[in-house]
PDB file of C-alpha atoms and ligand atoms in Angstrom:
ATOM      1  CA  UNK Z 634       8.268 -25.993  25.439  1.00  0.00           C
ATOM      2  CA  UNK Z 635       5.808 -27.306  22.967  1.00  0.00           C
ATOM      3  CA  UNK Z 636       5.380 -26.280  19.219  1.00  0.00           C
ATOM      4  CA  UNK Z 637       3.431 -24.180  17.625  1.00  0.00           C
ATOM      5  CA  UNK Z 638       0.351 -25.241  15.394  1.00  0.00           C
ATOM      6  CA  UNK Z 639       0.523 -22.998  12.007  1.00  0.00           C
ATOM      7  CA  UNK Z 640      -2.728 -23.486  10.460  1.00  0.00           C
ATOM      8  CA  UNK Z 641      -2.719 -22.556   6.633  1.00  0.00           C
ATOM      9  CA  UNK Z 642      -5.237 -22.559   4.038  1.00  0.00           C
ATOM     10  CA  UNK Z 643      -7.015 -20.972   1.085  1.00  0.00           C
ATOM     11  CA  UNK Z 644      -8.385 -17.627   2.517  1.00  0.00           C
ATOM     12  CA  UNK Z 645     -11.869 -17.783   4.391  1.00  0.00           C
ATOM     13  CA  UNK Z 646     -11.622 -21.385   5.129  1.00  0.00           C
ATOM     14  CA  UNK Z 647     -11.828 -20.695   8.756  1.00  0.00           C
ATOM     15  CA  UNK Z 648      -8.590 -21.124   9.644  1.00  0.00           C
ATOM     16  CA  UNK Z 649      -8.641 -17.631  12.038  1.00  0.00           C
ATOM     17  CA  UNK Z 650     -12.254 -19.583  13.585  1.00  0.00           C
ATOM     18  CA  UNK Z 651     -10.204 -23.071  14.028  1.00  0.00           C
ATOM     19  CA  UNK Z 652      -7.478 -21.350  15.995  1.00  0.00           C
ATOM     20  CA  UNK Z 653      -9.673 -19.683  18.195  1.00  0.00           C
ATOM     21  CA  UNK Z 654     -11.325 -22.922  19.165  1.00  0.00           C
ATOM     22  CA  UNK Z 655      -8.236 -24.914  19.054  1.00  0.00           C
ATOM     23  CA  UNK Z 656      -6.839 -21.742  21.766  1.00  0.00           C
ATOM     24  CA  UNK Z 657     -10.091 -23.013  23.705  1.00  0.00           C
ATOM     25  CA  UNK Z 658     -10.086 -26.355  23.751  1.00  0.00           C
ATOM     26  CA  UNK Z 659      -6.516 -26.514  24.867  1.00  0.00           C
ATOM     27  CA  UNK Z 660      -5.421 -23.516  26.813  1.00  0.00           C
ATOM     28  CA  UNK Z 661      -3.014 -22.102  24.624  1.00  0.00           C
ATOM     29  CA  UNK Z 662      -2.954 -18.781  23.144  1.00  0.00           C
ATOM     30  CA  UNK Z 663      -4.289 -18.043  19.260  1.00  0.00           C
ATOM     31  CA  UNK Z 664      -2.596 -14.904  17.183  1.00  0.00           C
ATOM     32  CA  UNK Z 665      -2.810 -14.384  13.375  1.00  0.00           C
ATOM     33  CA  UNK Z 666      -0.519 -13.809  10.906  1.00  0.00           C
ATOM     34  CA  UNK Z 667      -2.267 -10.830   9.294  1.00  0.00           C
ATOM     35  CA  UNK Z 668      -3.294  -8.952  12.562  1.00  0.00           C
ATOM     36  CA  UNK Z 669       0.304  -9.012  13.526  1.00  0.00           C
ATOM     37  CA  UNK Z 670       1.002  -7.622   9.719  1.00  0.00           C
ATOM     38  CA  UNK Z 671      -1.800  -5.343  10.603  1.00  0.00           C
ATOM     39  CA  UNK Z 672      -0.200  -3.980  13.874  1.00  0.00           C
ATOM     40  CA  UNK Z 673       3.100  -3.876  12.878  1.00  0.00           C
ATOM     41  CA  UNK Z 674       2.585  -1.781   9.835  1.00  0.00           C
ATOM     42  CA  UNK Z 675      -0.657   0.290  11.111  1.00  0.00           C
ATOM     43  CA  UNK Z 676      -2.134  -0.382   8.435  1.00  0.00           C
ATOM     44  CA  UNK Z 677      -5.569  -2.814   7.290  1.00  0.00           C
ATOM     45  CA  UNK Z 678      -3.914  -5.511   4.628  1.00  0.00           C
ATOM     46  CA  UNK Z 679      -6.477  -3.948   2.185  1.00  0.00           C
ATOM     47  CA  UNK Z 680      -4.818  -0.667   2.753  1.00  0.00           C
ATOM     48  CA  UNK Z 681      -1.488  -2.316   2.165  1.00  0.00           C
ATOM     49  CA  UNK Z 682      -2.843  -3.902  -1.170  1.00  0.00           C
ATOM     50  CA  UNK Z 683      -4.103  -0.856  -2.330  1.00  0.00           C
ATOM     51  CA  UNK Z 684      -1.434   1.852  -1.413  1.00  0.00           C
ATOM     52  CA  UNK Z 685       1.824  -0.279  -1.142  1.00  0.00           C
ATOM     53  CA  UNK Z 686       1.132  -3.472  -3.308  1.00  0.00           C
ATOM     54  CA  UNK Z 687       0.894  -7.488  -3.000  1.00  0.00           C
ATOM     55  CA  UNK Z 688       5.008  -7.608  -2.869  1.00  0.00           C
ATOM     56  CA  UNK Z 689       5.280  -5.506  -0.070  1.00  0.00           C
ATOM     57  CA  UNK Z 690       2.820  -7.702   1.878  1.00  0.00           C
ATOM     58  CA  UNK Z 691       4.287 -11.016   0.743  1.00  0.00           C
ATOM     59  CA  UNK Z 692       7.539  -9.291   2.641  1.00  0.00           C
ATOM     60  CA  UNK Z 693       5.848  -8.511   5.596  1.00  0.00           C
ATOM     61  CA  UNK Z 694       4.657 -12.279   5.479  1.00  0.00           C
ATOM     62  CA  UNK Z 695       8.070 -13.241   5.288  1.00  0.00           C
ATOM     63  CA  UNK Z 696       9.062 -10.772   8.427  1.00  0.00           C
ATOM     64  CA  UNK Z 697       6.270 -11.986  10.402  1.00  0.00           C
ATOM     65  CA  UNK Z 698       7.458 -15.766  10.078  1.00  0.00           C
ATOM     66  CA  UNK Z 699      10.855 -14.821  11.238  1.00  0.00           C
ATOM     67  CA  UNK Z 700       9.359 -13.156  13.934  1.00  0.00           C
ATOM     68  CA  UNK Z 701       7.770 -16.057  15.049  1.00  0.00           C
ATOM     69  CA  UNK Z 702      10.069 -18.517  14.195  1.00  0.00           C
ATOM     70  CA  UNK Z 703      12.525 -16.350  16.815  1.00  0.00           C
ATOM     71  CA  UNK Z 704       9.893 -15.283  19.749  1.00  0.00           C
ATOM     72  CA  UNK Z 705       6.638 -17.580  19.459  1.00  0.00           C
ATOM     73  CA  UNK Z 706       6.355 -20.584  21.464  1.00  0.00           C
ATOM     74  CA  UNK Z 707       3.225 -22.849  22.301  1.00  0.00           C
ATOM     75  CA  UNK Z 708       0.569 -21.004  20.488  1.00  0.00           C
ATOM     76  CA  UNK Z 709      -1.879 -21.469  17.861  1.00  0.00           C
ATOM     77  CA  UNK Z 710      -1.060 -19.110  14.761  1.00  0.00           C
ATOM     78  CA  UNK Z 711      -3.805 -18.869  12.249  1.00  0.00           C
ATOM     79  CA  UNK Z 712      -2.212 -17.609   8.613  1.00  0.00           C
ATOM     80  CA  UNK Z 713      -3.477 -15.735   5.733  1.00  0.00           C
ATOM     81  CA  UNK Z 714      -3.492 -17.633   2.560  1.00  0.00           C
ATOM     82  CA  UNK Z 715      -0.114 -17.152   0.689  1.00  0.00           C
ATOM     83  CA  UNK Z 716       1.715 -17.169   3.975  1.00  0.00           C
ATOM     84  CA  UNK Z 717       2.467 -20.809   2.830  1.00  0.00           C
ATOM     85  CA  UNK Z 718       4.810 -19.496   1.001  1.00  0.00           C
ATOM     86  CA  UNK Z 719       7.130 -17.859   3.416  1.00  0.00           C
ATOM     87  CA  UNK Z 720      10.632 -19.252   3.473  1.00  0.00           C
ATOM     88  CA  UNK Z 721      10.886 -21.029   6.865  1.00  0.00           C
ATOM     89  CA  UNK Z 722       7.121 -22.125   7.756  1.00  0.00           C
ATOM     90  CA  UNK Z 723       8.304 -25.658   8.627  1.00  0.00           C
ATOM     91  CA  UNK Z 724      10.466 -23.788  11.669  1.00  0.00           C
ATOM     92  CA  UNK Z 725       7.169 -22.431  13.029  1.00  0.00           C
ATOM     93  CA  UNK Z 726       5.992 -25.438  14.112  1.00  0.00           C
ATOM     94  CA  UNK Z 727       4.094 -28.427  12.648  1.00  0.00           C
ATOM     95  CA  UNK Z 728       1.695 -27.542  10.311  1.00  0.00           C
ATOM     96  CA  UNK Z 729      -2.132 -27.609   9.655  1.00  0.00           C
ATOM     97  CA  UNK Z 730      -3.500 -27.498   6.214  1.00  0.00           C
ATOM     98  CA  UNK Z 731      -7.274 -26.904   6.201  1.00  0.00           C
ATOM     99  CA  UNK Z 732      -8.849 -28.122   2.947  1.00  0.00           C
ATOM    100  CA  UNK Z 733     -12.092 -27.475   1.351  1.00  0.00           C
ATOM    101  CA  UNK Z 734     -12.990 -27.574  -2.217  1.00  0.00           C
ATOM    102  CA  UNK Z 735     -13.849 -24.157  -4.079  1.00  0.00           C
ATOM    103  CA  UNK Z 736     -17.162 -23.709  -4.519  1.00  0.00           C
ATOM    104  CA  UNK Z 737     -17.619 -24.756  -0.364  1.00  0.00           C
ATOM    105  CA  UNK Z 738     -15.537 -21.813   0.484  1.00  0.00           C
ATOM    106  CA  UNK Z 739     -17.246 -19.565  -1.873  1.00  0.00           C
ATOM    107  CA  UNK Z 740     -20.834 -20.717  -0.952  1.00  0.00           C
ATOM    108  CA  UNK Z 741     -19.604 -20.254   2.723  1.00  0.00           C
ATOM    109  CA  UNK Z 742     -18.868 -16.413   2.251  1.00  0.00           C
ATOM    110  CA  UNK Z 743     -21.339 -14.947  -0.052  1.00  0.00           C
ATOM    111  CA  UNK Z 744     -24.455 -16.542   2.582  1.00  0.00           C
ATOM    112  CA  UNK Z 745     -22.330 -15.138   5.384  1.00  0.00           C
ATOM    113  CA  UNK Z 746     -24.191 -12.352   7.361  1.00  0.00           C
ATOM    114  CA  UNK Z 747     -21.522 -10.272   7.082  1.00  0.00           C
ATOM    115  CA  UNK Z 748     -20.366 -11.409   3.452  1.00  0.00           C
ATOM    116  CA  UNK Z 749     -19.512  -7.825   2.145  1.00  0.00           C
ATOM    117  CA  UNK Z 750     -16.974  -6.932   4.914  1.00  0.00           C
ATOM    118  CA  UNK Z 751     -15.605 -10.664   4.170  1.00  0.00           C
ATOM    119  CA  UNK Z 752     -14.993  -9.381   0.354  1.00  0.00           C
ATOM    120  CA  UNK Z 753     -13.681  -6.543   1.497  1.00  0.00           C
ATOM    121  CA  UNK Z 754     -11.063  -7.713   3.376  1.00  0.00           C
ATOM    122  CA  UNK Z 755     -10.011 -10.179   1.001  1.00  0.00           C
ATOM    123  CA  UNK Z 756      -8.895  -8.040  -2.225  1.00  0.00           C
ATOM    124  CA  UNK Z 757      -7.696 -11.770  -3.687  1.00  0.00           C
ATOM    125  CA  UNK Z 758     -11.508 -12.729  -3.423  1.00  0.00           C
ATOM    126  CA  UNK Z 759     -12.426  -9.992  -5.525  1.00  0.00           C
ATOM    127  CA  UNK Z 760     -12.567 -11.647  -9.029  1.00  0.00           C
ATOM    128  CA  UNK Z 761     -13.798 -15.057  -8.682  1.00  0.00           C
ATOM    129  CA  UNK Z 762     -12.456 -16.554 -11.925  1.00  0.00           C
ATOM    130  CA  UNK Z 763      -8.793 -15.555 -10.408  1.00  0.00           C
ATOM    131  CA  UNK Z 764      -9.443 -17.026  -7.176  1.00  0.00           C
ATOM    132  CA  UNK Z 765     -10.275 -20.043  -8.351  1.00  0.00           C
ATOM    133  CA  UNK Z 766      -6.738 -20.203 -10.557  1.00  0.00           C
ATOM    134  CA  UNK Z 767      -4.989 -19.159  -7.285  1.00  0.00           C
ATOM    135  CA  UNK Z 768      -6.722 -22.090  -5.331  1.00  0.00           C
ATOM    136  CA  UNK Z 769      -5.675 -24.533  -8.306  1.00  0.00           C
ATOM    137  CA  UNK Z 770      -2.084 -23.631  -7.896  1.00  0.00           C
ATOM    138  CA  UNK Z 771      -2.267 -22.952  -4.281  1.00  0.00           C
ATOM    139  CA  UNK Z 772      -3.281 -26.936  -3.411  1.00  0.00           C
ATOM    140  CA  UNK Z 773      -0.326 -28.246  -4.252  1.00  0.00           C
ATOM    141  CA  UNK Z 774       1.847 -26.351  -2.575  1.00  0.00           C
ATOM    142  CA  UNK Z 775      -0.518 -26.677   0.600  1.00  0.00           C
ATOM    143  CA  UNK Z 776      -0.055 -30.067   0.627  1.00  0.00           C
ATOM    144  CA  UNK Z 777       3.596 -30.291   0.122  1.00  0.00           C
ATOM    145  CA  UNK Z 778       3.674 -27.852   2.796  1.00  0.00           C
ATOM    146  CA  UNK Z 779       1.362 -29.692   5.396  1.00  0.00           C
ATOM    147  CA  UNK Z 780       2.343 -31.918   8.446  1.00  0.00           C
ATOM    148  CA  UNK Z 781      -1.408 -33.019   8.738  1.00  0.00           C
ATOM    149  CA  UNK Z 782      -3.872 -32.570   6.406  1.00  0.00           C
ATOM    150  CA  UNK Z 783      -7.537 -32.257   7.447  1.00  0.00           C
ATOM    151  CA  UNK Z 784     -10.630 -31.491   5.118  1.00  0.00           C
ATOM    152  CA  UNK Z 785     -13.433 -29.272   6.811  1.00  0.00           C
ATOM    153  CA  UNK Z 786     -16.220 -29.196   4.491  1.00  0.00           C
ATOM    154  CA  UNK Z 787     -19.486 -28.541   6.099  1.00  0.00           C
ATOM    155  CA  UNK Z 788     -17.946 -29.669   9.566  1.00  0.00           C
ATOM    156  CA  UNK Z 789     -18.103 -27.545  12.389  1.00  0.00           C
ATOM    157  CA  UNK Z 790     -15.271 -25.834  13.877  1.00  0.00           C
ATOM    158  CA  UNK Z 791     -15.089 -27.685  17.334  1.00  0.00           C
ATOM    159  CA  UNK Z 792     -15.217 -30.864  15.906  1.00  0.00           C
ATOM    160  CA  UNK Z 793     -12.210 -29.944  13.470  1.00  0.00           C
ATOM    161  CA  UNK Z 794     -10.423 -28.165  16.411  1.00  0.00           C
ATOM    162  CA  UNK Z 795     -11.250 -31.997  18.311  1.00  0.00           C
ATOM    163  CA  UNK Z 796      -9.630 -33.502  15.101  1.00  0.00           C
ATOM    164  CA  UNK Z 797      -6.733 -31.521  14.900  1.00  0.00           C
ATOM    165  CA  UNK Z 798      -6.042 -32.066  18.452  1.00  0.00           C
ATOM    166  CA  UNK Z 799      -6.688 -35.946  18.663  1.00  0.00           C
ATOM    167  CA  UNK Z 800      -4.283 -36.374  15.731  1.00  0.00           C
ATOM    168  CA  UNK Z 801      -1.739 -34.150  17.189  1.00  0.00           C
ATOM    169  CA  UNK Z 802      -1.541 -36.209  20.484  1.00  0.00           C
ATOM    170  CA  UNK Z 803      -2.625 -33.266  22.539  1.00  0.00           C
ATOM    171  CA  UNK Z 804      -4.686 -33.171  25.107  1.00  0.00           C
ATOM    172  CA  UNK Z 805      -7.916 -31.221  25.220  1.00  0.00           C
ATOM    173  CA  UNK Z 806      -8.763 -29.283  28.490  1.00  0.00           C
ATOM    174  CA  UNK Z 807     -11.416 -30.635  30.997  1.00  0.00           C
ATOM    175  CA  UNK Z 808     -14.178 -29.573  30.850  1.00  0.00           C
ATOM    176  CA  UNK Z 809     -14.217 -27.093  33.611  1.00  0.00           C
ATOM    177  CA  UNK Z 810     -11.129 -25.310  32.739  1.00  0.00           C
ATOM    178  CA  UNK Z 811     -12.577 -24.067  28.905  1.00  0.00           C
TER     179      UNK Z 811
HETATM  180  C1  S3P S 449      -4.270 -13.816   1.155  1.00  0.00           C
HETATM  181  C2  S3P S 449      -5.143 -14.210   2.152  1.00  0.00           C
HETATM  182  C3  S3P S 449      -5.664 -13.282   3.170  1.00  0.00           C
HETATM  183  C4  S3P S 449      -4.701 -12.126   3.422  1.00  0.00           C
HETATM  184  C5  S3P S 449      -4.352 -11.476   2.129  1.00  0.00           C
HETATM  185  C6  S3P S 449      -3.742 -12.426   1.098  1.00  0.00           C
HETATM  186  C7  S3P S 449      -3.805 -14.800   0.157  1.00  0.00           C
HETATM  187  O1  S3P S 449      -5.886 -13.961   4.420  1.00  0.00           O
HETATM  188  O2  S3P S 449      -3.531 -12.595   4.024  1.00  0.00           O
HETATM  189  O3  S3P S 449      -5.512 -10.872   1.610  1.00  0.00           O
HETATM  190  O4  S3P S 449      -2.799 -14.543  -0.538  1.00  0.00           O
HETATM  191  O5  S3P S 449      -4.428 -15.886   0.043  1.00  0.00           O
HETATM  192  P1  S3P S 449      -7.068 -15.071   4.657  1.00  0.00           P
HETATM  193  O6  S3P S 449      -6.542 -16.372   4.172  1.00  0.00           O
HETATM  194  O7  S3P S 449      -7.281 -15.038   6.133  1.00  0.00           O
HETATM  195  O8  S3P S 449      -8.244 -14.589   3.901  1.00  0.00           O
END
């Protein structure tokens, strides 16, 4: 059985996008961390921000890495941002940190189309001036945390999901079977 890929990364850096393509390009499966949060707990992660507070969704984070640590094999598993944080990530599988500076990731959301549901999802993205102190202490620990580090600024997603791949000694689909 082959390991997982965990991608992690400051929130909206397209780390959800990446694992779709990387599910593409090589026939595996893609999940993510917060839907599973999200289905377990019937609830949206705003909702869970709002009514049961940031602590009780850093311990779902920590639930859901068990979880997959104990039942997920051979799959792609996109992460929200603090998730880097969870106890055993390294057991997961080998992992992906996708790195852009600030102001790309910013930039990126607000000329999204659909830039207010992006903010909305994303209660950390609220003030600006926080997030950026939560990226400054988040890069470290991203780093420390990463197997492979790859920066995606202003590249586009199949080219990173290419990237990832190459450097991971995996081999992309033909063609025909995408
Ligand atoms: C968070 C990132 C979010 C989501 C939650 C908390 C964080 O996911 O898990 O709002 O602490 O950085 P994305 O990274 O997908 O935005």
């Amino acid at each position: 059985m082959e390991r997982n890929i965990v991608l992690i990364g400051f929130m909206a850096v397209g780390k959800g996008r990446t694992a779709r393509e990387l599910a593409r390009q090589s026939g595996r499966y893609a999940i993510d961390c917060d839907d599973l949060i999200e289905s377990f707990s019937k609830m949206k992660i705003r909702e869970i921000f709002e009514h049961l507070g940031e602590p009780h969704f850093r311990r779902l984070e920590k639930e859901t890495g068990l979880w997959l640590e104990h039942h997920v094999r051979n799959t792609i598993i996109s992460t929200g941002g603090g998730f880097v944080n969870v106890p055993n990530l390294k057991k997961i599988g080998v992992v992906v940190y996708l790195h852009s500076d600030f102001e790309a990731i910013v930039n990126q959301v607000m000329d999204h189309p659909q830039a207010k549901k992006k903010l909305e999802k994303r209660p950390l993205l609220k003030s600006l001036k926080k997030a950026r102190k939560l990226f400054d202490s988040r890069l470290p620990i991203y780093r420390e945390a990463a197997d492979v580090e790859i920066d995606v600024t202003g590249r586009k997603t199949a080219d990173v999901a290419g990237t990832i791949l190459q450097g991971l000694g995996i081999a992309p689909l033909a063609a025909k079977d995408k």
